[in-house]
PDB file of C-alpha atoms and ligand atoms in Angstrom:
ATOM      1  CA  UNK G   1     118.962 108.088-102.078  1.00  0.00           C
ATOM      2  CA  UNK G   2     116.871 111.247-102.057  1.00  0.00           C
ATOM      3  CA  UNK G   3     118.485 113.877-104.278  1.00  0.00           C
ATOM      4  CA  UNK G   4     118.654 117.439-103.035  1.00  0.00           C
ATOM      5  CA  UNK G   5     115.827 118.363-105.434  1.00  0.00           C
ATOM      6  CA  UNK G   6     113.403 116.348-103.286  1.00  0.00           C
ATOM      7  CA  UNK G   7     114.588 118.065-100.121  1.00  0.00           C
ATOM      8  CA  UNK G   8     112.718 121.203 -99.063  1.00  0.00           C
ATOM      9  CA  UNK G   9     113.711 121.495 -95.416  1.00  0.00           C
ATOM     10  CA  UNK G  10     116.823 120.406 -93.503  1.00  0.00           C
ATOM     11  CA  UNK G  11     117.274 120.576 -89.714  1.00  0.00           C
ATOM     12  CA  UNK G  12     120.800 120.612 -88.246  1.00  0.00           C
ATOM     13  CA  UNK G  13     121.049 119.535 -84.586  1.00  0.00           C
ATOM     14  CA  UNK G  14     124.302 120.190 -82.700  1.00  0.00           C
ATOM     15  CA  UNK G  15     125.427 120.472 -79.086  1.00  0.00           C
ATOM     16  CA  UNK G  16     127.151 123.875 -79.034  1.00  0.00           C
ATOM     17  CA  UNK G  17     127.215 127.145 -80.945  1.00  0.00           C
ATOM     18  CA  UNK G  18     130.031 126.784 -83.537  1.00  0.00           C
ATOM     19  CA  UNK G  19     129.686 122.983 -83.976  1.00  0.00           C
ATOM     20  CA  UNK G  20     127.471 123.467 -87.007  1.00  0.00           C
ATOM     21  CA  UNK G  21     129.999 125.819 -88.572  1.00  0.00           C
ATOM     22  CA  UNK G  22     132.963 123.452 -88.131  1.00  0.00           C
ATOM     23  CA  UNK G  23     130.998 120.450 -89.364  1.00  0.00           C
ATOM     24  CA  UNK G  24     128.619 121.556 -92.014  1.00  0.00           C
ATOM     25  CA  UNK G  25     128.402 125.317 -92.740  1.00  0.00           C
ATOM     26  CA  UNK G  26     129.819 124.795 -96.247  1.00  0.00           C
ATOM     27  CA  UNK G  27     127.103 122.271 -97.094  1.00  0.00           C
ATOM     28  CA  UNK G  28     124.503 124.556 -95.544  1.00  0.00           C
ATOM     29  CA  UNK G  29     125.605 127.380 -97.864  1.00  0.00           C
ATOM     30  CA  UNK G  30     125.279 125.026-100.852  1.00  0.00           C
ATOM     31  CA  UNK G  31     121.829 123.905 -99.726  1.00  0.00           C
ATOM     32  CA  UNK G  32     120.423 127.375 -99.044  1.00  0.00           C
ATOM     33  CA  UNK G  33     121.787 128.531-102.424  1.00  0.00           C
ATOM     34  CA  UNK G  34     119.643 125.733-103.932  1.00  0.00           C
ATOM     35  CA  UNK G  35     116.580 127.184-102.202  1.00  0.00           C
ATOM     36  CA  UNK G  36     116.411 124.614 -99.406  1.00  0.00           C
ATOM     37  CA  UNK G  37     115.263 125.983 -96.049  1.00  0.00           C
ATOM     38  CA  UNK G  38     117.823 125.083 -93.385  1.00  0.00           C
ATOM     39  CA  UNK G  39     117.079 125.435 -89.647  1.00  0.00           C
ATOM     40  CA  UNK G  40     119.452 125.062 -86.704  1.00  0.00           C
ATOM     41  CA  UNK G  41     118.649 123.431 -83.359  1.00  0.00           C
ATOM     42  CA  UNK G  42     121.449 124.155 -80.852  1.00  0.00           C
ATOM     43  CA  UNK G  43     121.174 122.089 -77.661  1.00  0.00           C
ATOM     44  CA  UNK G  44     123.208 124.375 -75.355  1.00  0.00           C
ATOM     45  CA  UNK G  45     124.056 128.078 -75.353  1.00  0.00           C
ATOM     46  CA  UNK G  46     127.771 127.212 -75.074  1.00  0.00           C
ATOM     47  CA  UNK G  47     128.085 129.059 -71.776  1.00  0.00           C
ATOM     48  CA  UNK G  48     131.031 126.891 -70.693  1.00  0.00           C
ATOM     49  CA  UNK G  49     133.109 128.178 -73.636  1.00  0.00           C
ATOM     50  CA  UNK G  50     135.807 130.839 -73.768  1.00  0.00           C
ATOM     51  CA  UNK G  51     138.610 131.407 -71.276  1.00  0.00           C
ATOM     52  CA  UNK G  52     137.936 134.893 -69.829  1.00  0.00           C
ATOM     53  CA  UNK G  53     136.879 134.507 -66.161  1.00  0.00           C
ATOM     54  CA  UNK G  54     135.577 138.114 -66.061  1.00  0.00           C
ATOM     55  CA  UNK G  55     132.707 137.222 -68.420  1.00  0.00           C
ATOM     56  CA  UNK G  56     129.732 135.824 -66.490  1.00  0.00           C
ATOM     57  CA  UNK G  57     128.369 132.572 -67.798  1.00  0.00           C
ATOM     58  CA  UNK G  58     124.998 134.110 -68.528  1.00  0.00           C
ATOM     59  CA  UNK G  59     126.726 136.864 -70.531  1.00  0.00           C
ATOM     60  CA  UNK G  60     128.675 134.164 -72.369  1.00  0.00           C
ATOM     61  CA  UNK G  61     125.411 132.433 -73.288  1.00  0.00           C
ATOM     62  CA  UNK G  62     124.055 135.695 -74.721  1.00  0.00           C
ATOM     63  CA  UNK G  63     127.288 136.336 -76.626  1.00  0.00           C
ATOM     64  CA  UNK G  64     127.356 132.855 -78.110  1.00  0.00           C
ATOM     65  CA  UNK G  65     123.718 132.886 -79.208  1.00  0.00           C
ATOM     66  CA  UNK G  66     124.430 136.196 -80.990  1.00  0.00           C
ATOM     67  CA  UNK G  67     127.601 134.786 -82.589  1.00  0.00           C
ATOM     68  CA  UNK G  68     125.712 131.719 -83.830  1.00  0.00           C
ATOM     69  CA  UNK G  69     122.915 133.869 -85.201  1.00  0.00           C
ATOM     70  CA  UNK G  70     125.433 135.996 -87.140  1.00  0.00           C
ATOM     71  CA  UNK G  71     127.267 132.889 -88.385  1.00  0.00           C
ATOM     72  CA  UNK G  72     124.003 131.385 -89.597  1.00  0.00           C
ATOM     73  CA  UNK G  73     123.251 134.469 -91.630  1.00  0.00           C
ATOM     74  CA  UNK G  74     126.564 134.063 -93.513  1.00  0.00           C
ATOM     75  CA  UNK G  75     125.255 130.779 -94.949  1.00  0.00           C
ATOM     76  CA  UNK G  76     121.623 131.746 -95.475  1.00  0.00           C
ATOM     77  CA  UNK G  77     120.028 130.522 -92.228  1.00  0.00           C
ATOM     78  CA  UNK G  78     117.681 132.664 -90.133  1.00  0.00           C
ATOM     79  CA  UNK G  79     115.617 129.981 -88.357  1.00  0.00           C
ATOM     80  CA  UNK G  80     117.377 129.022 -85.107  1.00  0.00           C
ATOM     81  CA  UNK G  81     116.168 127.110 -82.025  1.00  0.00           C
ATOM     82  CA  UNK G  82     118.256 127.278 -78.835  1.00  0.00           C
ATOM     83  CA  UNK G  83     117.209 124.570 -76.376  1.00  0.00           C
ATOM     84  CA  UNK G  84     119.168 125.916 -73.395  1.00  0.00           C
ATOM     85  CA  UNK G  85     120.389 122.613 -71.969  1.00  0.00           C
ATOM     86  CA  UNK G  86     123.418 123.024 -69.665  1.00  0.00           C
ATOM     87  CA  UNK G  87     126.752 123.222 -71.545  1.00  0.00           C
ATOM     88  CA  UNK G  88     129.118 120.467 -70.435  1.00  0.00           C
ATOM     89  CA  UNK G  89     126.339 118.399 -68.907  1.00  0.00           C
ATOM     90  CA  UNK G  90     124.249 117.318 -71.885  1.00  0.00           C
ATOM     91  CA  UNK G  91     122.571 113.959 -71.472  1.00  0.00           C
ATOM     92  CA  UNK G  92     120.483 112.027 -73.962  1.00  0.00           C
ATOM     93  CA  UNK G  93     117.587 112.411 -71.529  1.00  0.00           C
ATOM     94  CA  UNK G  94     113.891 112.016 -72.199  1.00  0.00           C
ATOM     95  CA  UNK G  95     113.614 115.792 -71.733  1.00  0.00           C
ATOM     96  CA  UNK G  96     116.187 116.472 -74.485  1.00  0.00           C
ATOM     97  CA  UNK G  97     114.597 113.869 -76.776  1.00  0.00           C
ATOM     98  CA  UNK G  98     111.266 115.632 -76.262  1.00  0.00           C
ATOM     99  CA  UNK G  99     112.784 119.068 -76.986  1.00  0.00           C
ATOM    100  CA  UNK G 100     114.396 117.861 -80.242  1.00  0.00           C
ATOM    101  CA  UNK G 101     111.214 115.988 -81.226  1.00  0.00           C
ATOM    102  CA  UNK G 102     109.293 119.242 -80.763  1.00  0.00           C
ATOM    103  CA  UNK G 103     111.613 121.053 -83.187  1.00  0.00           C
ATOM    104  CA  UNK G 104     111.433 118.166 -85.704  1.00  0.00           C
ATOM    105  CA  UNK G 105     107.631 118.318 -85.622  1.00  0.00           C
ATOM    106  CA  UNK G 106     107.722 122.105 -86.044  1.00  0.00           C
ATOM    107  CA  UNK G 107     110.251 122.160 -88.908  1.00  0.00           C
ATOM    108  CA  UNK G 108     109.142 118.879 -90.586  1.00  0.00           C
ATOM    109  CA  UNK G 109     112.535 118.293 -92.261  1.00  0.00           C
ATOM    110  CA  UNK G 110     113.240 115.719 -94.975  1.00  0.00           C
ATOM    111  CA  UNK G 111     116.832 115.475 -93.665  1.00  0.00           C
ATOM    112  CA  UNK G 112     118.315 115.847 -90.185  1.00  0.00           C
ATOM    113  CA  UNK G 113     122.038 116.557 -89.937  1.00  0.00           C
ATOM    114  CA  UNK G 114     123.565 115.744 -86.535  1.00  0.00           C
ATOM    115  CA  UNK G 115     126.804 114.799 -84.834  1.00  0.00           C
ATOM    116  CA  UNK G 116     127.884 111.211 -84.279  1.00  0.00           C
ATOM    117  CA  UNK G 117     127.069 109.323 -81.072  1.00  0.00           C
ATOM    118  CA  UNK G 118     130.165 107.164 -81.640  1.00  0.00           C
ATOM    119  CA  UNK G 119     133.485 108.193 -80.158  1.00  0.00           C
ATOM    120  CA  UNK G 120     136.095 108.984 -82.803  1.00  0.00           C
ATOM    121  CA  UNK G 121     139.455 107.797 -81.484  1.00  0.00           C
ATOM    122  CA  UNK G 122     141.320 109.439 -84.363  1.00  0.00           C
ATOM    123  CA  UNK G 123     140.020 112.919 -83.534  1.00  0.00           C
ATOM    124  CA  UNK G 124     139.067 113.231 -79.880  1.00  0.00           C
ATOM    125  CA  UNK G 125     137.779 116.831 -80.170  1.00  0.00           C
ATOM    126  CA  UNK G 126     134.960 115.609 -82.388  1.00  0.00           C
ATOM    127  CA  UNK G 127     133.789 113.395 -79.532  1.00  0.00           C
ATOM    128  CA  UNK G 128     133.084 115.928 -76.797  1.00  0.00           C
ATOM    129  CA  UNK G 129     130.655 114.159 -74.432  1.00  0.00           C
ATOM    130  CA  UNK G 130     128.011 116.791 -75.220  1.00  0.00           C
ATOM    131  CA  UNK G 131     128.330 115.920 -78.945  1.00  0.00           C
ATOM    132  CA  UNK G 132     127.850 112.209 -78.249  1.00  0.00           C
ATOM    133  CA  UNK G 133     124.801 112.882 -76.058  1.00  0.00           C
ATOM    134  CA  UNK G 134     123.222 115.443 -78.398  1.00  0.00           C
ATOM    135  CA  UNK G 135     123.693 113.057 -81.319  1.00  0.00           C
ATOM    136  CA  UNK G 136     122.184 110.123 -79.410  1.00  0.00           C
ATOM    137  CA  UNK G 137     119.180 112.247 -78.423  1.00  0.00           C
ATOM    138  CA  UNK G 138     118.775 113.524 -82.016  1.00  0.00           C
ATOM    139  CA  UNK G 139     118.772 109.976 -83.386  1.00  0.00           C
ATOM    140  CA  UNK G 140     116.233 108.887 -80.734  1.00  0.00           C
ATOM    141  CA  UNK G 141     114.084 111.875 -81.683  1.00  0.00           C
ATOM    142  CA  UNK G 142     114.243 110.919 -85.383  1.00  0.00           C
ATOM    143  CA  UNK G 143     113.353 107.317 -84.524  1.00  0.00           C
ATOM    144  CA  UNK G 144     111.049 106.670 -82.840  1.00  0.00           C
ATOM    145  CA  UNK G 145     109.986 109.752 -80.909  1.00  0.00           C
ATOM    146  CA  UNK G 146     109.058 112.408 -83.500  1.00  0.00           C
ATOM    147  CA  UNK G 147     107.073 109.967 -85.649  1.00  0.00           C
ATOM    148  CA  UNK G 148     105.218 108.254 -82.785  1.00  0.00           C
ATOM    149  CA  UNK G 149     102.047 110.066 -81.686  1.00  0.00           C
ATOM    150  CA  UNK G 150     102.237 108.322 -78.311  1.00  0.00           C
ATOM    151  CA  UNK G 151     105.832 109.394 -77.559  1.00  0.00           C
ATOM    152  CA  UNK G 152     105.941 112.667 -75.592  1.00  0.00           C
ATOM    153  CA  UNK G 153     102.121 112.873 -75.862  1.00  0.00           C
ATOM    154  CA  UNK G 154     102.101 116.475 -74.655  1.00  0.00           C
ATOM    155  CA  UNK G 155     103.549 117.519 -78.023  1.00  0.00           C
ATOM    156  CA  UNK G 156     100.374 116.460 -79.795  1.00  0.00           C
ATOM    157  CA  UNK G 157      97.805 116.813 -77.004  1.00  0.00           C
ATOM    158  CA  UNK G 158      98.894 120.195 -75.626  1.00  0.00           C
ATOM    159  CA  UNK G 159     100.820 121.760 -78.531  1.00  0.00           C
ATOM    160  CA  UNK G 160      99.025 120.253 -81.525  1.00  0.00           C
ATOM    161  CA  UNK G 161     102.288 119.063 -83.119  1.00  0.00           C
ATOM    162  CA  UNK G 162     101.543 116.174 -85.444  1.00  0.00           C
ATOM    163  CA  UNK G 163     104.051 113.288 -85.716  1.00  0.00           C
ATOM    164  CA  UNK G 164     106.730 113.685 -88.412  1.00  0.00           C
ATOM    165  CA  UNK G 165     108.888 110.943 -89.923  1.00  0.00           C
ATOM    166  CA  UNK G 166     112.367 112.095 -91.036  1.00  0.00           C
ATOM    167  CA  UNK G 167     113.450 109.957 -94.019  1.00  0.00           C
ATOM    168  CA  UNK G 168     117.233 110.373 -93.674  1.00  0.00           C
ATOM    169  CA  UNK G 169     119.966 111.475 -91.296  1.00  0.00           C
ATOM    170  CA  UNK G 170     123.386 112.736 -92.268  1.00  0.00           C
ATOM    171  CA  UNK G 171     125.957 112.364 -89.462  1.00  0.00           C
ATOM    172  CA  UNK G 172     128.964 114.651 -89.393  1.00  0.00           C
ATOM    173  CA  UNK G 173     132.393 113.600 -88.050  1.00  0.00           C
ATOM    174  CA  UNK G 174     131.488 109.983 -88.782  1.00  0.00           C
ATOM    175  CA  UNK G 175     134.190 107.423 -89.408  1.00  0.00           C
ATOM    176  CA  UNK G 176     132.159 105.754 -92.199  1.00  0.00           C
ATOM    177  CA  UNK G 177     131.417 108.670 -94.541  1.00  0.00           C
ATOM    178  CA  UNK G 178     129.367 107.648 -97.575  1.00  0.00           C
ATOM    179  CA  UNK G 179     128.213 111.029 -98.977  1.00  0.00           C
ATOM    180  CA  UNK G 180     129.873 114.389 -99.422  1.00  0.00           C
ATOM    181  CA  UNK G 181     129.088 117.931-100.495  1.00  0.00           C
ATOM    182  CA  UNK G 182     131.570 119.813-102.679  1.00  0.00           C
ATOM    183  CA  UNK G 183     132.136 123.075-100.793  1.00  0.00           C
ATOM    184  CA  UNK G 184     134.806 124.558-103.056  1.00  0.00           C
ATOM    185  CA  UNK G 185     132.621 127.485-104.138  1.00  0.00           C
ATOM    186  CA  UNK G 186     131.520 128.350-100.620  1.00  0.00           C
ATOM    187  CA  UNK G 187     134.657 127.766 -98.532  1.00  0.00           C
ATOM    188  CA  UNK G 188     135.066 131.528 -97.911  1.00  0.00           C
ATOM    189  CA  UNK G 189     131.539 131.749 -96.540  1.00  0.00           C
ATOM    190  CA  UNK G 190     132.142 128.778 -94.237  1.00  0.00           C
ATOM    191  CA  UNK G 191     135.262 130.484 -92.862  1.00  0.00           C
ATOM    192  CA  UNK G 192     133.383 133.790 -92.508  1.00  0.00           C
ATOM    193  CA  UNK G 193     130.695 131.964 -90.528  1.00  0.00           C
ATOM    194  CA  UNK G 194     133.268 130.326 -88.246  1.00  0.00           C
ATOM    195  CA  UNK G 195     135.003 133.642 -87.620  1.00  0.00           C
ATOM    196  CA  UNK G 196     131.716 135.029 -86.230  1.00  0.00           C
ATOM    197  CA  UNK G 197     132.468 132.960 -83.124  1.00  0.00           C
ATOM    198  CA  UNK G 198     134.936 135.570 -81.914  1.00  0.00           C
ATOM    199  CA  UNK G 199     134.651 134.595 -78.228  1.00  0.00           C
ATOM    200  CA  UNK G 200     136.064 131.175 -79.132  1.00  0.00           C
ATOM    201  CA  UNK G 201     138.747 132.003 -81.691  1.00  0.00           C
ATOM    202  CA  UNK G 202     142.217 133.154 -80.677  1.00  0.00           C
ATOM    203  CA  UNK G 203     143.889 133.127 -84.101  1.00  0.00           C
ATOM    204  CA  UNK G 204     141.760 133.817 -87.194  1.00  0.00           C
ATOM    205  CA  UNK G 205     144.576 132.974 -89.642  1.00  0.00           C
ATOM    206  CA  UNK G 206     145.181 129.616 -87.983  1.00  0.00           C
ATOM    207  CA  UNK G 207     141.443 128.878 -88.162  1.00  0.00           C
ATOM    208  CA  UNK G 208     141.370 129.781 -91.849  1.00  0.00           C
ATOM    209  CA  UNK G 209     144.286 127.413 -92.521  1.00  0.00           C
ATOM    210  CA  UNK G 210     142.787 124.608 -90.450  1.00  0.00           C
ATOM    211  CA  UNK G 211     139.439 124.749 -92.245  1.00  0.00           C
ATOM    212  CA  UNK G 212     141.105 124.749 -95.679  1.00  0.00           C
ATOM    213  CA  UNK G 213     143.323 121.818 -94.672  1.00  0.00           C
ATOM    214  CA  UNK G 214     140.348 119.844 -93.389  1.00  0.00           C
ATOM    215  CA  UNK G 215     138.241 120.619 -96.436  1.00  0.00           C
ATOM    216  CA  UNK G 216     141.059 119.686 -98.790  1.00  0.00           C
ATOM    217  CA  UNK G 217     141.763 116.377 -97.059  1.00  0.00           C
ATOM    218  CA  UNK G 218     138.070 115.432 -97.084  1.00  0.00           C
ATOM    219  CA  UNK G 219     137.895 116.316-100.806  1.00  0.00           C
ATOM    220  CA  UNK G 220     140.948 114.136-101.471  1.00  0.00           C
ATOM    221  CA  UNK G 221     139.510 111.222 -99.502  1.00  0.00           C
ATOM    222  CA  UNK G 222     136.315 111.471-101.571  1.00  0.00           C
ATOM    223  CA  UNK G 223     138.233 111.492-104.889  1.00  0.00           C
ATOM    224  CA  UNK G 224     137.563 115.134-105.834  1.00  0.00           C
ATOM    225  CA  UNK G 225     139.920 117.157-108.040  1.00  0.00           C
ATOM    226  CA  UNK G 226     142.935 118.950-106.589  1.00  0.00           C
ATOM    227  CA  UNK G 227     142.116 122.395-105.164  1.00  0.00           C
ATOM    228  CA  UNK G 228     138.658 121.153-104.095  1.00  0.00           C
ATOM    229  CA  UNK G 229     137.092 121.334-100.642  1.00  0.00           C
ATOM    230  CA  UNK G 230     134.362 119.091 -99.265  1.00  0.00           C
ATOM    231  CA  UNK G 231     132.420 118.059 -96.185  1.00  0.00           C
ATOM    232  CA  UNK G 232     131.599 114.354 -95.706  1.00  0.00           C
ATOM    233  CA  UNK G 233     128.808 112.634 -93.838  1.00  0.00           C
ATOM    234  CA  UNK G 234     127.479 109.185 -93.073  1.00  0.00           C
ATOM    235  CA  UNK G 235     124.011 108.974 -94.580  1.00  0.00           C
ATOM    236  CA  UNK G 236     121.558 106.769 -92.682  1.00  0.00           C
ATOM    237  CA  UNK G 237     118.240 105.695 -94.172  1.00  0.00           C
ATOM    238  CA  UNK G 238     115.627 106.412 -91.500  1.00  0.00           C
ATOM    239  CA  UNK G 239     112.522 106.134 -93.680  1.00  0.00           C
TER     240      UNK G 239
HETATM  241 ZN1   ZN Y   1     131.008 121.370 -79.601  1.00  0.00          ZN
END
């Protein structure tokens, strides 16, 4: 397995603003502290989020892009791509595969972090249909699209984007976790990032508690010491 020292660039692909912060912002903080460049590719602007009917959906999209940009800064990320696919109607279409392949060829990451395309029956919120579709499209972009010069030929012919082969994928919210990142030192920054999503959070204290509970239970399941926090992933060799 590639150690973090061999990793220079990581691309995180998620369906909605805030997904990255629930799933992986602690690991992102650890990685950027190590000098790794982390970029975010967010498939939708999250315009179907929130519960205030007086906010127009286009205003909500603007709000959520700004919230995600602020959250990213908390964990050392300033390179964000918003693909603008419709929130609540994401499909693993050829168009989405092409859009994610474009970002992969631009960023040239050694690791892609994405959601899981498999429904998690233990935790249904992890399996929003947009998450499943965004994850499926991301995996198709990793293999074969981004590495195949003849897939989405406009990327090379019109935009000059050379094929790029991503050697590994880490899936969040996977039922078969096989790697983890100890996030004990950065848990406060993860929570700070999540709390940037103010349009989506009704109770900041409850969110703080939830994230600590999650982090602690993942740490326990991975055999870490008491009082530790962690995020776990399923690593897939895509070399
Ligand atoms: Zn989501």
